[in-house]
Every structure is written in C-alpha cells, then in structure tokens.
PDB file of C-alpha atoms in Angstrom:
ATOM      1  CA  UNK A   1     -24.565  16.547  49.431  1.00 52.00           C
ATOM      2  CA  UNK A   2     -26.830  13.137  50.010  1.00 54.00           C
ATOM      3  CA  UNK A   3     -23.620  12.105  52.162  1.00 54.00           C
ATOM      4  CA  UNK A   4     -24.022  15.662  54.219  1.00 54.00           C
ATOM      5  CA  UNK A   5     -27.506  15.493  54.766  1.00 56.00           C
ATOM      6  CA  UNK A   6     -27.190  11.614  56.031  1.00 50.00           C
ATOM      7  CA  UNK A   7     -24.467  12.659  58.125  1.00 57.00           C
ATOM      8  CA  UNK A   8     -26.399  15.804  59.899  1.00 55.00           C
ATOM      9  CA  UNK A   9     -29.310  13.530  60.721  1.00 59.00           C
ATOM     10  CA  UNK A  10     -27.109  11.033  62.420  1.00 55.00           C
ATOM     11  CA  UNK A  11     -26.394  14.395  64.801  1.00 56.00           C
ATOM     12  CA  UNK A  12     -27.940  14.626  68.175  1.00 59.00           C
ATOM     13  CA  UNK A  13     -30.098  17.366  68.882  1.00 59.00           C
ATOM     14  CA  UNK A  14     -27.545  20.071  70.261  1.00 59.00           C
ATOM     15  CA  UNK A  15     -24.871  19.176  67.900  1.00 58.00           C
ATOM     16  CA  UNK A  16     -27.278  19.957  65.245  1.00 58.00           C
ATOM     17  CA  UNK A  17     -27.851  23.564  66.795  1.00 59.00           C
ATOM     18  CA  UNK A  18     -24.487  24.342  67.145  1.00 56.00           C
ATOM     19  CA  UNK A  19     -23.998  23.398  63.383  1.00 56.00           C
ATOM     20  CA  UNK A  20     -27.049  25.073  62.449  1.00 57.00           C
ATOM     21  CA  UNK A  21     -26.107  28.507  64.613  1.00 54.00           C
ATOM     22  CA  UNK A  22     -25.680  30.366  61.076  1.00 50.00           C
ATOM     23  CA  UNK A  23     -27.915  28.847  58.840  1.00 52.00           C
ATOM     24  CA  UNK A  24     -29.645  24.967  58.714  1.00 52.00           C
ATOM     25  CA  UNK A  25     -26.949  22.293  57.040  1.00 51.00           C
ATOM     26  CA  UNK A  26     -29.904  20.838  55.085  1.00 55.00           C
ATOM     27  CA  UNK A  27     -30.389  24.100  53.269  1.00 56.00           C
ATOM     28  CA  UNK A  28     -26.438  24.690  52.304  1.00 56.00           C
ATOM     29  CA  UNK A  29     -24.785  23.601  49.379  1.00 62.00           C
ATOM     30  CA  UNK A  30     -22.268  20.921  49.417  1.00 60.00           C
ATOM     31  CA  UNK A  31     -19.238  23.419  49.688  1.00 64.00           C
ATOM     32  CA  UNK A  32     -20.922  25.933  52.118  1.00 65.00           C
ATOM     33  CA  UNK A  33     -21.821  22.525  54.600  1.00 61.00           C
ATOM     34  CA  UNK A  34     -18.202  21.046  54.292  1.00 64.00           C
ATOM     35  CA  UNK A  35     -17.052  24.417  55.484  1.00 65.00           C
ATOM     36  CA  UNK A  36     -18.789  24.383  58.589  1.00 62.00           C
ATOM     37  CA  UNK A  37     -18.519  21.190  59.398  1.00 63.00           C
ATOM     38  CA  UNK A  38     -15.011  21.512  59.198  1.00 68.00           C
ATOM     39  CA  UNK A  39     -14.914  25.392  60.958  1.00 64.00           C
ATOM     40  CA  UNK A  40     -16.689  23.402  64.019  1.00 62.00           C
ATOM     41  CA  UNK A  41     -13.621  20.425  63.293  1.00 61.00           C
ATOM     42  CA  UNK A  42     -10.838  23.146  63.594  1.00 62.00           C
ATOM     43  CA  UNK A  43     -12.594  24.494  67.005  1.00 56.00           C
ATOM     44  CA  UNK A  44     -13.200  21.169  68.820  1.00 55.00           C
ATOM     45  CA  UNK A  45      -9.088  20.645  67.726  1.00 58.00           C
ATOM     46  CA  UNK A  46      -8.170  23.952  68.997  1.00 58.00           C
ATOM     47  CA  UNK A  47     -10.422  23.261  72.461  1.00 51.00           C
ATOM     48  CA  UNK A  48      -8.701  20.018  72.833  1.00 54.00           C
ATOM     49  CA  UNK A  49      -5.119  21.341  72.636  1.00 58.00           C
ATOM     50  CA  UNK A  50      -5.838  24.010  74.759  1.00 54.00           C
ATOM     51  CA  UNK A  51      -5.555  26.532  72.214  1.00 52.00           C
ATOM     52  CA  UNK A  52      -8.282  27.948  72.545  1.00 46.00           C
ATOM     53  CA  UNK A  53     -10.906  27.560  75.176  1.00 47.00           C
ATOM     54  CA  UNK A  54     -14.265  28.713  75.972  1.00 46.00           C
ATOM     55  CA  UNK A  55     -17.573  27.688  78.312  1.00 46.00           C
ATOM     56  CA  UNK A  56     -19.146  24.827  76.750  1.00 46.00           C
ATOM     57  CA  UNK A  57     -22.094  22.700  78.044  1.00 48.00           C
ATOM     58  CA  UNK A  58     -20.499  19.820  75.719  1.00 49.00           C
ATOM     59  CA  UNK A  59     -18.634  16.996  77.275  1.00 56.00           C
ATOM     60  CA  UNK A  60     -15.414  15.630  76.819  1.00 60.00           C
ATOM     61  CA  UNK A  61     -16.911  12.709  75.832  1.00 64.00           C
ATOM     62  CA  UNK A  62     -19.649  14.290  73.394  1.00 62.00           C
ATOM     63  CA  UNK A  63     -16.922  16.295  71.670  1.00 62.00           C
ATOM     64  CA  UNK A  64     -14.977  13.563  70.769  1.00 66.00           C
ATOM     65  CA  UNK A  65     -18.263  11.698  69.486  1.00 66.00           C
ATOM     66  CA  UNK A  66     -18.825  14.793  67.302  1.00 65.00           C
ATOM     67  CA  UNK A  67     -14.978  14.844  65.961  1.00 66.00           C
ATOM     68  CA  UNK A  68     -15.393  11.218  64.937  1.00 69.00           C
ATOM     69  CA  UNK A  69     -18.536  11.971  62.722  1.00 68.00           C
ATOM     70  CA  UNK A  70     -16.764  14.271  61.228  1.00 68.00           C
ATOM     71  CA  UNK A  71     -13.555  12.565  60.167  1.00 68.00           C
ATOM     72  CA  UNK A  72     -15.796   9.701  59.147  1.00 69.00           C
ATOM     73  CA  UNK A  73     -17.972  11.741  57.203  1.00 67.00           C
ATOM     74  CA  UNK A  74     -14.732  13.626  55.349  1.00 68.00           C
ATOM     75  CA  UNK A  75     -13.712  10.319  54.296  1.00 70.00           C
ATOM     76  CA  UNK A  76     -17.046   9.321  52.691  1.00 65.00           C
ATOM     77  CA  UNK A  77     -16.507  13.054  51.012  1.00 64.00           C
ATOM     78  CA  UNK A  78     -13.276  11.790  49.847  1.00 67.00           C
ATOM     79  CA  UNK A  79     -14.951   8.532  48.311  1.00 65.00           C
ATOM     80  CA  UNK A  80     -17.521  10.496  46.578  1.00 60.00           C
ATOM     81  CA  UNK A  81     -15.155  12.725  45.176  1.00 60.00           C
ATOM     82  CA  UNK A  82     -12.821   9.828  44.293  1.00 59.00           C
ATOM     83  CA  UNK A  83     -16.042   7.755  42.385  1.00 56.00           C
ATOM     84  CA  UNK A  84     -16.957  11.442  40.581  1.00 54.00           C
ATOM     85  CA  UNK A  85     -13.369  11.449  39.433  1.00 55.00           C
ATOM     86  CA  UNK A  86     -13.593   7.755  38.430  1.00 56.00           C
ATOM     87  CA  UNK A  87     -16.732   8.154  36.381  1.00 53.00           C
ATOM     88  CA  UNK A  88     -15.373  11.499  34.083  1.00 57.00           C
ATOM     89  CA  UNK A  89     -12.095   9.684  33.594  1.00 52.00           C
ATOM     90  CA  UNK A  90     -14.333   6.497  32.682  1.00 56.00           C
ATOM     91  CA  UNK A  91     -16.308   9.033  30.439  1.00 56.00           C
ATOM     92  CA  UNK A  92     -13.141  10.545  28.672  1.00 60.00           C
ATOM     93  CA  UNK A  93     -11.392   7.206  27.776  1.00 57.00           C
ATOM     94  CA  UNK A  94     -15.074   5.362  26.499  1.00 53.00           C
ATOM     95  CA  UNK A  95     -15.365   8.267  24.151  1.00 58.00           C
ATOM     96  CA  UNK A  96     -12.108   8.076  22.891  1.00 56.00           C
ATOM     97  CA  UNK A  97     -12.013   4.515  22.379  1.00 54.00           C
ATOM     98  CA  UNK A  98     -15.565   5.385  20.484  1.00 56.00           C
ATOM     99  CA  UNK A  99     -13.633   7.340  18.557  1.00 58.00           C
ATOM    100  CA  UNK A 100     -10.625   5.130  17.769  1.00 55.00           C
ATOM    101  CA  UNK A 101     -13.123   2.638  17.066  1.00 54.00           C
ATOM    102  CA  UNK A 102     -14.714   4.811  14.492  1.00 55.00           C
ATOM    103  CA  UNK A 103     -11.096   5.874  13.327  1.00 57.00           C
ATOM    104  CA  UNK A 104     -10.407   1.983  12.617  1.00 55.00           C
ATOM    105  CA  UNK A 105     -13.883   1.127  11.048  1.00 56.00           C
ATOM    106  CA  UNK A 106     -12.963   3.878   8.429  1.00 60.00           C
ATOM    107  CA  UNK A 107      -9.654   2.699   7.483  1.00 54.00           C
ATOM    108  CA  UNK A 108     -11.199  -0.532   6.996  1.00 53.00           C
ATOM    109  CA  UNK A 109     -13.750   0.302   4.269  1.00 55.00           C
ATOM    110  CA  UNK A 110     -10.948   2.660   2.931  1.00 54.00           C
ATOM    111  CA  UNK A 111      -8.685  -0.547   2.464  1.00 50.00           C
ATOM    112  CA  UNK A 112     -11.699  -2.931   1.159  1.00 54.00           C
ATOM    113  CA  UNK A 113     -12.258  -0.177  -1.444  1.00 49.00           C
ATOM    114  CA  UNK A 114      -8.732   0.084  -2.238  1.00 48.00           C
ATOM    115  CA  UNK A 115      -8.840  -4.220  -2.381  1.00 46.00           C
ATOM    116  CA  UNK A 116     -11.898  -4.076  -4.711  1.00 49.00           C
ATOM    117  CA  UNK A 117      -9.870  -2.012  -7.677  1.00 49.00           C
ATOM    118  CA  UNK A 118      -7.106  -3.680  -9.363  1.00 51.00           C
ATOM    119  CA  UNK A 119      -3.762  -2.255 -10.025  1.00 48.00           C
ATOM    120  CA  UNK A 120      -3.770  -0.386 -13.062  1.00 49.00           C
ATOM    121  CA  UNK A 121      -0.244  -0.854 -13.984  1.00 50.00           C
ATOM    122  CA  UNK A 122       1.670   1.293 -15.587  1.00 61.00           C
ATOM    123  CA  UNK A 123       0.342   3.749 -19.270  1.00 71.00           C
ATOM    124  CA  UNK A 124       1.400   2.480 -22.412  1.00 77.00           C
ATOM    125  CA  UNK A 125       0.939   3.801 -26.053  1.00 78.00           C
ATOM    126  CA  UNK A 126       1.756   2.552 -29.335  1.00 83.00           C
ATOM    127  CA  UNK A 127       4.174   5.087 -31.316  1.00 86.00           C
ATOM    128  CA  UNK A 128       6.963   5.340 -34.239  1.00 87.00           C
ATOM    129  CA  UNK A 129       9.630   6.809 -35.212  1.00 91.00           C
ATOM    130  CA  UNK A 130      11.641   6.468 -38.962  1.00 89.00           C
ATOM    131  CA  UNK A 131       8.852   3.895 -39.572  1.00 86.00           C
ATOM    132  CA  UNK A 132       9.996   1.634 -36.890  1.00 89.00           C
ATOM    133  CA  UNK A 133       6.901   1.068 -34.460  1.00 90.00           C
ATOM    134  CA  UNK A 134       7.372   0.786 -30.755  1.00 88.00           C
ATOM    135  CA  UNK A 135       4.053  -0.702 -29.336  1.00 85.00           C
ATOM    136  CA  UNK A 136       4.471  -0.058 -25.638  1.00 80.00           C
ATOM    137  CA  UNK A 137       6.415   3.405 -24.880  1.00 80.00           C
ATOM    138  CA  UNK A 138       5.849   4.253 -21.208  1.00 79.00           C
ATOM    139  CA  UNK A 139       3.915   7.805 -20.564  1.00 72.00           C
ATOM    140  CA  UNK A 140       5.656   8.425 -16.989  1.00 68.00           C
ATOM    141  CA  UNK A 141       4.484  11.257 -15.785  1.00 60.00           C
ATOM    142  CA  UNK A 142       7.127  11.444 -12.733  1.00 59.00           C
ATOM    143  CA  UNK A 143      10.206  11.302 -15.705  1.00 60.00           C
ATOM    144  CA  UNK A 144      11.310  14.634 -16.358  1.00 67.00           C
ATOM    145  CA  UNK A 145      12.997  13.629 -19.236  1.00 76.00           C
ATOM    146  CA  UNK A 146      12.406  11.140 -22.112  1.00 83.00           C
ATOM    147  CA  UNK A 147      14.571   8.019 -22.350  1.00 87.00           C
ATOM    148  CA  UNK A 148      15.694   6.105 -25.116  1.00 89.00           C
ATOM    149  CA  UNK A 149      18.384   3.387 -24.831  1.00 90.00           C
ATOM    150  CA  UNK A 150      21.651   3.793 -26.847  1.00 91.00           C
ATOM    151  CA  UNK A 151      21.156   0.348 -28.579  1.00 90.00           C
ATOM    152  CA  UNK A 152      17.566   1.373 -29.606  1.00 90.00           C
ATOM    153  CA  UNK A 153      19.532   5.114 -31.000  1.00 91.00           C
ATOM    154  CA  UNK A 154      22.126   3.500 -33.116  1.00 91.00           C
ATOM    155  CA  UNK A 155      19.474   1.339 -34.662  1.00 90.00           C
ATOM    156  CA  UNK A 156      17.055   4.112 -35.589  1.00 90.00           C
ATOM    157  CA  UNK A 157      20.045   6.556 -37.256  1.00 90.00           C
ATOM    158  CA  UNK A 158      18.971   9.620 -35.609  1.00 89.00           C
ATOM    159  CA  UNK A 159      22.369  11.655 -36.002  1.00 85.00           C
ATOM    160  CA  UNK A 160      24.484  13.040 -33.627  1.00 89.00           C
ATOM    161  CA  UNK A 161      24.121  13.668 -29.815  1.00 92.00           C
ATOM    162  CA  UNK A 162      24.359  16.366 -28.415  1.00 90.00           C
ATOM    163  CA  UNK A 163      26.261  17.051 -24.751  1.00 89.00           C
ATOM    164  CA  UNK A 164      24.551  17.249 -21.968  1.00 86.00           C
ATOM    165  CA  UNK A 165      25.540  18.065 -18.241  1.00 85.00           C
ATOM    166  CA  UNK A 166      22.445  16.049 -16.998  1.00 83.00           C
ATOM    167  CA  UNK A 167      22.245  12.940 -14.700  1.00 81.00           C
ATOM    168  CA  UNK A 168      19.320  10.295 -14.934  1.00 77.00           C
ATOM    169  CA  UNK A 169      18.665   8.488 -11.708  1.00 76.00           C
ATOM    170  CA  UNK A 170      16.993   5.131 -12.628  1.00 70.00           C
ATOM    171  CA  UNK A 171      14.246   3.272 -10.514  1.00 67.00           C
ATOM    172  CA  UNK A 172      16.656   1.531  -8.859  1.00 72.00           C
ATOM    173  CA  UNK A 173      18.419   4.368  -7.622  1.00 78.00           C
ATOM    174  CA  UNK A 174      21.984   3.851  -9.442  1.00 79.00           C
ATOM    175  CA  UNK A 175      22.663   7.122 -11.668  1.00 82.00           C
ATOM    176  CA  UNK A 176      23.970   7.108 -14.784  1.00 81.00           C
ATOM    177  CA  UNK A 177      25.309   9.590 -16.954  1.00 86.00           C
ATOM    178  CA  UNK A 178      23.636  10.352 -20.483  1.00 89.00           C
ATOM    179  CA  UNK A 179      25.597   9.815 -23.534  1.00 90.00           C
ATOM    180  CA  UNK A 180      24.369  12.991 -25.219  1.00 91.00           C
ATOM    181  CA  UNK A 181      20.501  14.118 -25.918  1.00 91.00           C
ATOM    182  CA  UNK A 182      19.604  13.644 -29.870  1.00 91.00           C
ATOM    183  CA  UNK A 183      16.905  16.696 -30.248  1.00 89.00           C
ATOM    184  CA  UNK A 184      13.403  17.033 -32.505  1.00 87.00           C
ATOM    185  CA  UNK A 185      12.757  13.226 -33.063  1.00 89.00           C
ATOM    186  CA  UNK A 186       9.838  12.939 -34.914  1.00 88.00           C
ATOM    187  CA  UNK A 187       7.297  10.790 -33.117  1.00 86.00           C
ATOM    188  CA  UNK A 188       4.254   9.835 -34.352  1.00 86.00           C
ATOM    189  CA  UNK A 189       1.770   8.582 -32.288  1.00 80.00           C
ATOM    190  CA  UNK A 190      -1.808   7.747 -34.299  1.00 78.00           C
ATOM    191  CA  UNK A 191      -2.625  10.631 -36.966  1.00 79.00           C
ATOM    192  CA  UNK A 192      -0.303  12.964 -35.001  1.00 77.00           C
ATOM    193  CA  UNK A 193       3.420  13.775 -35.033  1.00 80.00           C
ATOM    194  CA  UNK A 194       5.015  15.450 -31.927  1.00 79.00           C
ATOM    195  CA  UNK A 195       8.711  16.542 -31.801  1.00 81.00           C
ATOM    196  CA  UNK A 196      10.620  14.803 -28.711  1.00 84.00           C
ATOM    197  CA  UNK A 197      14.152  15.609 -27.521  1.00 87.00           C
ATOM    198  CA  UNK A 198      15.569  11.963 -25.960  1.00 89.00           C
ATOM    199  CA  UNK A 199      18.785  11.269 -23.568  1.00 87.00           C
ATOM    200  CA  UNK A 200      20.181   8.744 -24.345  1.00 90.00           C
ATOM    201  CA  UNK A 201      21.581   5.965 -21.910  1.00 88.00           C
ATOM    202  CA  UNK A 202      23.816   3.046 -22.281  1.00 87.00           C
ATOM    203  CA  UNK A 203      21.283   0.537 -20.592  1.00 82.00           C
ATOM    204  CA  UNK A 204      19.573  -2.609 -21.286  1.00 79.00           C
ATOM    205  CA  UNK A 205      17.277  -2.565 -24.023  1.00 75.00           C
ATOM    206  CA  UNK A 206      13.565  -3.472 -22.230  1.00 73.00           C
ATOM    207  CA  UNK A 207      11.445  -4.758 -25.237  1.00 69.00           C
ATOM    208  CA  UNK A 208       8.310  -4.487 -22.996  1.00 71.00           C
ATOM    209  CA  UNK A 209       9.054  -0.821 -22.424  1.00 69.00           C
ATOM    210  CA  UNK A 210      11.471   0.535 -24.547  1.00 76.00           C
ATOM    211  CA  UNK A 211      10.659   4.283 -25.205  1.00 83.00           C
ATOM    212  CA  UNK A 212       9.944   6.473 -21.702  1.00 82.00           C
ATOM    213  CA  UNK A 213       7.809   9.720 -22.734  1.00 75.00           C
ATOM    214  CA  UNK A 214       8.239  12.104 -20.689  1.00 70.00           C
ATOM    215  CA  UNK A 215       6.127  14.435 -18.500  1.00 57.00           C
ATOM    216  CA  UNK A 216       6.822  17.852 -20.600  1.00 52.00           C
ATOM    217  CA  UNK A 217       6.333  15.617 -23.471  1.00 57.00           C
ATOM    218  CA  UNK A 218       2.337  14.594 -22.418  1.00 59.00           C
ATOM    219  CA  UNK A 219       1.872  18.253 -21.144  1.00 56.00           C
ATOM    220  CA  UNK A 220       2.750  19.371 -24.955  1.00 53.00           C
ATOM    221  CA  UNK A 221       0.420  16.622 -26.160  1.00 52.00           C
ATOM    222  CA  UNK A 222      -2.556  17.773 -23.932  1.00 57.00           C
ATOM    223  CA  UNK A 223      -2.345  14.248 -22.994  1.00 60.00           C
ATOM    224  CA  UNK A 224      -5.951  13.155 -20.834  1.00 61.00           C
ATOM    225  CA  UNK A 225      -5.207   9.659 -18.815  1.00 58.00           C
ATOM    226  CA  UNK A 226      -8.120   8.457 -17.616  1.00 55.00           C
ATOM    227  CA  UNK A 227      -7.017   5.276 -14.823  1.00 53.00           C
ATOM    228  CA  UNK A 228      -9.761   3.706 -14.158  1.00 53.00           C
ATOM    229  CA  UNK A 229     -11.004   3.237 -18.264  1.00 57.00           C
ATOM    230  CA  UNK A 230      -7.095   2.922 -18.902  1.00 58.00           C
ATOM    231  CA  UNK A 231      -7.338   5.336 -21.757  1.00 63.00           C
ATOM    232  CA  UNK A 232      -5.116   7.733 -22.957  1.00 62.00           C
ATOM    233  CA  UNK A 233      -6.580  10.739 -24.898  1.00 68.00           C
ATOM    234  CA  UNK A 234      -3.879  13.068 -26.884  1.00 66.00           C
ATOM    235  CA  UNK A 235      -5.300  16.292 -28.308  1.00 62.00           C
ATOM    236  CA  UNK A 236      -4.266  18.432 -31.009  1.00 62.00           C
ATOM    237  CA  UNK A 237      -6.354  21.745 -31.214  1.00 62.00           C
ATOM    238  CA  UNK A 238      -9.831  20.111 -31.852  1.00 64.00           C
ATOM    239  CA  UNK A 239      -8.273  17.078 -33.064  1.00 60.00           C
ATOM    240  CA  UNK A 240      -7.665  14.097 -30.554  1.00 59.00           C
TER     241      UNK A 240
END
C-alpha cells in the first residue's frame, strides 16, 4: 500500500480526480486501489485502440503519461509481492533448519549417552548337571530353544534322544539339523534344580559358552536380568 500511496501523490491534480471519482486512493486498501488503478489502465487501452471512446479533456500526451505510471507502478507491485514471497519462504526454510538443527543436537547427546555405557556383553551363569559344572551357560533370551553340543551329550550320559522335526539356525545363519532333543535334564543352578529339555547339535564344543538356556527356560525360572548391575536374579516361590 506504501508503494500506492507514493504512486498517487506523484499524480497531477486531475489525474488524481479521475482516480478518486469513487472514493480517495489514500483511503482504499491495497486490493480495492490496484483495482482502480488498473479499471482506469483497461480504459485509457480501450480509448487508445479505438475501442471505446468518449469526450475527454485529457491529452494524448497526458494519457500516455498516466499509462506509464501505471505500468511502472504494477511492476513495483510485482517487486513487493515478489520480496513478501521471498521473506515467508526465507521464514519456512530458517525454521526448519531450526528444527533439523534441534533434530541433530538430540541425536548427539543420544549417541554420547550411548558412548558413556559400556557394552554389557552377553548373560552368563554358573550351572551343573550329573555333577559336572559348566561356569558360563549363556541365558539368550532370543533362543527359543536350549542348546547343548553333541560332544558335551555323550560326555554327560544323559540317555537317549529323542526325534525331533526341528531346525536350529545358528548366528551365522547356516542351519543345522538337531540330532534328537534329550528331555528333563536336571540342571542345577545355585540351591535350585530346574528341569531343561536340550537339542542337541553336532557343533563345535565352545568352552567359553558351552550350555545356551533358553528363553522358555528363564521364563520358568522367573529369571530378573538386571543390565546395567549385570545380575541375574532366579526365583523360586519366595526363594531366589
């Protein structure tokens, strides 16, 4: 509107009547002042092509004045418009590299907490079974099924196996087919005794890990792993 008002007082005195023959410019809005400016555009056009003609005390000359004013002040319209534009799009992308930035910062203290705590490694637990003492079975809670390898079964005399349709897919994704499952192994682990069905696998014995305890296995345990403390709490009724 600022460019509207500097353009009407650039006017000479009967232009400014003629524009002002409805209602003053100065006391339009924007829109309603565009509208007539350009209403008196479209009738000096139509006078000129002899569309349209009428009794006018304006001049040739004066006329054509007027029409230049008014194509220069639609392209300062045009510029406004175009720096309005310019500042919201400005507006939109700051706040959304604001938020990216804030998006980023996050992650950051997300991964320097995640640096400050150390890798807990896997959950181990001392057990036995026919007296023989394992000191580092695996509690897994993503196996499904307890593992025991078949050099570790024919040392411990635990009977016959069992068949058994299932497949075990190992961590590093090859899958191999059970020998049989040997059912109700007594393990004891501390002042309790749990009974553990096993499937038994022709693999390499690990003597870091040899024994994997299954999930079902901790769930009947009322197993309690606590990672940060690295304990392992197995409950028994009140007992634990």
């Amino acid at each position: 509107m600022h460019e509207v008002v500097l353009f009407y007082n650039g006017l000479d005195v009967p232009t400014r009547q003629i524009l002002d023959s409805s209602e003053a410019i100065p006391s339009k809005t924007a829109a309603d002042a565009k509208v007539a400016i350009q209403e008196m555009a479209e009738y000096f056009q139509k006078w000129h092509n002899g569309t349209f003609r009428t009794k006018s005390t304006q001049t040739p000359d004066r006329l054509a004045a007027i029409q230049a004013q008014i194509n220069n002040l639609e392209r300062e319209i045009k510029k406004l418009n175009g720096k309005v534009y310019a500042a919201q799009v400005g507006c939109e992308q700051y706040a959304a590299m604001r938020n990216q930035g804030a998006s980023i910062k996050t992650l950051e203290i997300q991964i320097g907490q995640m640096s400050k705590e150390k890798d807990p490694g896997s959950f181990t637990l001392p057990c036995y079974i026919n007296n023989v003492c394992f000191d580092n079975a695996l509690a897994d809670l993503g196996a499904s099924v307890s593992v025991m390898p078949l050099s570790t079964y024919l040392n411990l005399g635990l009977g016959e196996l069992a068949h058994t349709k299932l497949t075990a897919e190992l961590a590093d994704r090859t899958v191999k087919y059970p020998k049989g499952i040997v059912e109700n192994v007594l393990v004891g682990i501390g002042k309790f005794v749990f009974l553990v069905d096993f499937i038994i696998l022709d693999m390499p014995e690990d003597i870091k890990v040899p024994l994997i305890l299954r999930r079902p296995f901790l769930s009947t345990a009322h197993a309690k792993i606590v990672v940060l403390k690295r304990k392992i709490t197995l409950r028994d009724g009140k007992r634990k």
